[in-house]
Amino acid sequence: MPALTQEGRAKVNLTLRVVGRRVDGYHDLESVVAFADCADTITLTPGSGLNLATTGPLAQACGEASDNLVLKAAQLLRERVPDLALGDFTLDKVLPVAAGIGGGSADAAAALRLLALANGLELDDPRLVEVARLTGADVPVCLASNACVMTGVGETLLPLSLPKMPCVLVNPRVPVATSDVFKALGLRNGQLLVSATDVLRGTAWPEAGGSLEEWVEALAAEHNDLEAPATRIQPVIGDVLAALSASNGAWLARMSGSGATCFAIYENTAEANRAAQKIQLDHPQWWVHAGVLS
């Protein structure tokens, strides 16, 4: 069988509400998730073994291969699928790590899609879905990589129809550990951050076919509950948000996930490209991407 290739697209949390912390310590979330047009690339060359090699500009940031979620996902699937065909994975790493855009989760999800292709499995195979959930909270949403409302600990996904959103993503090349951000949030086991009434009320998102303006207005009424604690841990996040907010044509600027990547939404791609060029010129050490969310 020839080599197979998939992309691990960056996940962007357009909103992120922490509903509360369960008695088991996990946090219940509600998040509108979109996916960007920047991605890692992962290739599977079918074979008898299971190996991972990393290449690309950010390969060194991946750490030890044995700790990579790609191998974790493959090993978990091998435990559940008899005679699973595996092989050699190559990960071309271009997305920053520990960045709030699900890079490692997107890579693991791409690896699962490759194994599904190599073994004739459907993406809704219960074993594949279970492995995605066990590999990491963001892996289920990255498996399909479609815009949705993600709730619970990431296992419940409600599809959304988003317009194309011109955007700029900026990461100051400072990693932020998700566990540190949730610790800084300071919820006790069993503590709710919002009332039951708020949970039931929810947010009425625009219907399918809603305009970019309608979506930005709706998104602006929400927020990211992790933005404040993440900024306390890494104050440079505030600098990134300020740079995005000050750029011409920025309609909305916010942090994604647990940081430190932030995004801004623009009226059109020309404004997004101009903003990205200026931010990159002013901050050459930052990772900057101009593109489209969908």
XYZ file of N, CA and C in Angstrom, residues 22-124:
309
model
N -16.160 18.963 37.499
C -16.828 17.765 37.974
C -16.178 17.261 39.258
N -16.879 16.361 39.935
C -16.327 15.787 41.164
C -15.089 14.945 40.863
N -14.954 14.468 39.596
C -13.767 13.687 39.240
C -12.589 14.561 38.820
N -12.782 15.899 38.874
C -11.691 16.814 38.566
C -11.684 17.345 37.148
N -12.429 16.716 36.242
C -12.504 17.202 34.864
C -13.401 18.439 34.785
N -13.091 19.320 33.834
C -13.867 20.540 33.656
C -14.868 20.390 32.524
N -16.112 20.793 32.785
C -17.135 20.845 31.748
C -17.017 22.170 31.006
N -17.012 22.098 29.677
C -16.825 23.279 28.841
C -17.975 23.428 27.851
N -18.105 24.625 27.336
C -18.951 24.879 26.168
C -18.166 25.810 25.260
N -17.915 25.367 24.033
C -17.026 26.125 23.152
C -17.485 26.050 21.711
N -17.468 27.202 21.034
C -17.647 27.222 19.580
C -16.263 27.030 18.963
N -16.133 25.978 18.183
C -14.838 25.595 17.625
C -14.869 25.739 16.102
N -13.831 26.363 15.581
C -13.623 26.435 14.133
C -12.243 25.873 13.815
N -11.972 25.688 12.536
C -10.660 25.165 12.133
C -10.020 26.090 11.116
N -8.712 26.246 11.252
C -7.953 27.168 10.412
C -7.400 26.440 9.189
N -6.868 27.218 8.265
C -6.270 26.655 7.056
C -4.760 26.504 7.185
N -4.256 26.490 8.425
C -2.854 26.131 8.658
C -2.846 24.780 9.366
N -1.877 23.935 9.047
C -1.949 22.557 9.519
C -0.578 21.898 9.542
N -0.425 20.944 10.456
C 0.663 19.986 10.369
C 0.289 18.957 9.303
N 1.284 18.278 8.765
C 1.041 17.211 7.799
C 1.612 15.909 8.346
N 0.800 14.868 8.321
C 1.267 13.579 8.831
C 1.079 12.518 7.752
N 2.112 11.707 7.585
C 2.133 10.672 6.553
C 2.311 9.308 7.208
N 1.586 8.323 6.702
C 1.718 6.945 7.179
C 2.193 6.070 6.029
N 3.340 5.446 6.226
C 3.824 4.431 5.299
C 3.541 3.078 5.935
N 2.540 2.351 5.431
C 2.151 1.089 6.070
C 3.321 0.118 6.180
N 3.365 -0.562 7.317
C 4.425 -1.524 7.575
C 4.105 -2.341 8.795
N 5.061 -3.157 9.223
C 4.817 -4.080 10.331
C 5.041 -3.439 11.690
N 5.814 -2.362 11.749
C 6.134 -1.748 13.029
C 5.250 -0.552 13.337
N 5.670 0.216 14.329
C 5.000 1.461 14.702
C 6.070 2.450 15.111
N 6.308 3.455 14.259
C 7.368 4.431 14.510
C 6.877 5.822 14.153
N 7.554 6.830 14.701
C 7.231 8.223 14.418
C 8.508 9.018 14.238
N 8.592 9.732 13.121
C 9.689 10.670 12.875
C 9.086 12.058 12.712
N 9.754 13.075 13.244
C 9.262 14.442 13.131
C 10.215 15.270 12.281
N 9.625 16.089 11.398
C 10.378 16.999 10.555
C 9.704 18.370 10.638
N 10.207 19.326 9.874
C 9.574 20.630 9.828
C 10.204 21.639 10.768
N 9.804 22.913 10.642
C 10.437 23.992 11.389
C 10.275 23.901 12.908
N 9.238 23.216 13.379
C 9.013 23.135 14.821
C 9.155 21.708 15.344
N 9.904 20.885 14.617
C 10.082 19.487 15.014
C 10.722 19.364 16.395
N 11.680 20.243 16.706
C 12.386 20.142 17.984
C 11.463 20.382 19.172
N 10.373 21.108 18.945
C 9.451 21.423 20.039
C 8.543 20.252 20.393
N 8.579 19.197 19.592
C 7.673 18.060 19.815
C 8.087 17.178 20.984
N 9.325 17.286 21.434
C 9.780 16.447 22.531
C 10.045 15.025 22.086
N 10.033 14.107 23.053
C 10.314 12.705 22.769
C 9.170 12.080 21.973
N 9.516 11.301 20.963
C 8.497 10.649 20.138
C 7.617 9.733 20.973
N 8.202 9.103 21.989
C 7.440 8.161 22.812
C 6.307 8.840 23.573
N 6.397 10.170 23.759
C 5.356 10.908 24.470
C 4.325 11.518 23.519
N 4.508 11.355 22.218
C 3.643 12.018 21.248
C 2.267 11.360 21.201
N 1.228 12.185 21.070
C -0.140 11.676 21.034
C -0.409 10.821 19.799
N 0.374 10.992 18.747
C 0.215 10.149 17.556
C 0.426 8.685 17.930
N 1.513 8.408 18.657
C 1.795 7.026 19.043
C 0.813 6.542 20.100
N 0.411 7.419 21.011
C -0.570 7.028 22.021
C -1.870 6.584 21.364
N -2.350 7.367 20.393
C -3.589 7.032 19.699
C -3.451 5.707 18.953
N -2.327 5.523 18.260
C -2.117 4.287 17.490
C -2.059 3.071 18.408
N -1.389 3.212 19.542
C -1.285 2.090 20.482
C -2.639 1.741 21.089
N -3.436 2.763 21.413
C -4.772 2.510 21.966
C -5.669 1.821 20.940
N -5.539 2.215 19.670
C -6.359 1.587 18.642
C -5.909 0.147 18.404
N -4.602 -0.085 18.474
C -4.084 -1.449 18.286
C -4.634 -2.396 19.354
N -4.847 -1.876 20.572
C -5.394 -2.701 21.655
C -6.849 -3.090 21.400
N -7.536 -2.355 20.525
C -8.970 -2.571 20.323
C -9.317 -3.193 18.970
N -8.390 -3.140 18.023
C -8.661 -3.670 16.679
C -7.672 -4.798 16.397
N -8.159 -6.028 16.348
C -7.262 -7.159 16.081
C -6.544 -7.006 14.731
N -5.274 -7.339 14.714
C -4.468 -7.328 13.479
C -4.471 -5.958 12.793
N -4.472 -4.896 13.577
C -4.456 -3.548 13.011
C -3.179 -3.316 12.213
N -3.321 -2.870 10.972
C -2.162 -2.517 10.151
C -1.616 -1.178 10.620
N -0.333 -1.134 10.938
C 0.298 0.092 11.433
C 1.334 0.568 10.416
N 2.479 1.060 10.883
C 3.513 1.508 9.960
C 4.314 2.653 10.522
N 4.971 3.378 9.639
C 5.850 4.481 10.018
C 5.147 5.811 9.756
N 4.991 6.598 10.821
C 4.420 7.935 10.714
C 5.536 8.962 10.557
N 5.297 9.959 9.712
C 6.176 11.121 9.625
C 5.331 12.363 9.857
N 5.716 13.155 10.851
C 4.983 14.360 11.212
C 5.787 15.583 10.803
N 5.233 16.375 9.867
C 5.850 17.641 9.475
C 5.212 18.724 10.330
N 5.961 19.223 11.318
C 5.410 20.084 12.367
C 5.613 21.558 12.028
N 4.497 22.262 11.827
C 4.550 23.701 11.558
C 3.739 24.512 12.571
N 2.837 23.844 13.312
C 2.029 24.547 14.310
C 2.776 24.591 15.646
N 2.696 25.715 16.359
C 3.345 25.795 17.673
C 2.711 24.819 18.652
N 3.512 24.354 19.612
C 3.029 23.375 20.590
C 2.611 24.084 21.868
N 1.758 23.400 22.658
C 1.219 23.966 23.911
C 0.720 25.380 23.659
N -0.102 25.519 22.594
C -0.442 26.840 22.073
C -1.928 27.154 22.081
N -2.769 26.213 22.561
C -4.198 26.482 22.591
C -4.907 26.304 21.266
N -4.239 25.679 20.295
C -4.872 25.438 18.990
C -4.888 23.946 18.650
N -4.730 23.121 19.671
C -4.908 21.684 19.493
C -3.948 21.023 18.536
N -2.724 21.503 18.442
C -1.782 20.933 17.478
C -1.541 19.450 17.685
N -1.213 19.057 18.917
C -0.974 17.643 19.201
C -2.224 16.807 19.021
N -3.369 17.364 19.407
C -4.641 16.651 19.235
C -4.977 16.489 17.764
N -4.728 17.539 16.969
C -4.978 17.458 15.531
C -4.080 16.409 14.883
N -2.841 16.302 15.351
C -1.928 15.298 14.823
C -2.427 13.890 15.153
N -2.869 13.692 16.394
C -3.386 12.383 16.803
C -4.630 12.026 16.005
N -5.509 13.012 15.802
C -6.722 12.768 15.023
C -6.386 12.411 13.579
N -5.401 13.106 13.011
C -4.970 12.793 11.641
C -4.404 11.381 11.569
N -3.659 10.982 12.602
C -3.115 9.620 12.645
C -4.244 8.592 12.692
N -5.289 8.874 13.452
C -6.431 7.956 13.513
C -7.147 7.875 12.165
N -7.264 9.003 11.475
C -7.881 8.969 10.138
C -7.039 8.132 9.177
N -5.713 8.244 9.280
C -4.830 7.456 8.425
C -4.969 5.963 8.723
N -5.021 5.612 10.000
C -5.177 4.204 10.366
C -6.542 3.678 9.933
N -7.554 4.546 9.991
C -8.873 4.139 9.512
C -8.822 3.838 8.014
N -8.146 4.696 7.244
C -8.013 4.470 5.806
C -7.249 3.178 5.513
N -6.173 2.963 6.257
C -5.323 1.796 6.005
C -5.996 0.489 6.396
N -6.996 0.574 7.276
C -7.628 -0.636 7.800
C -9.106 -0.762 7.457
N -9.601 0.132 6.597
C -11.000 0.036 6.184
C -11.990 0.317 7.289
N -11.638 1.199 8.214
C -12.524 1.558 9.318
C -13.274 2.849 8.993
N -14.517 2.950 9.442
C -15.267 4.187 9.320
C -14.901 5.128 10.462
N -15.017 6.441 10.221
C -14.649 7.404 11.265
C -15.593 7.365 12.456
N -16.801 6.810 12.257
C -17.719 6.697 13.382
C -17.658 5.317 14.040
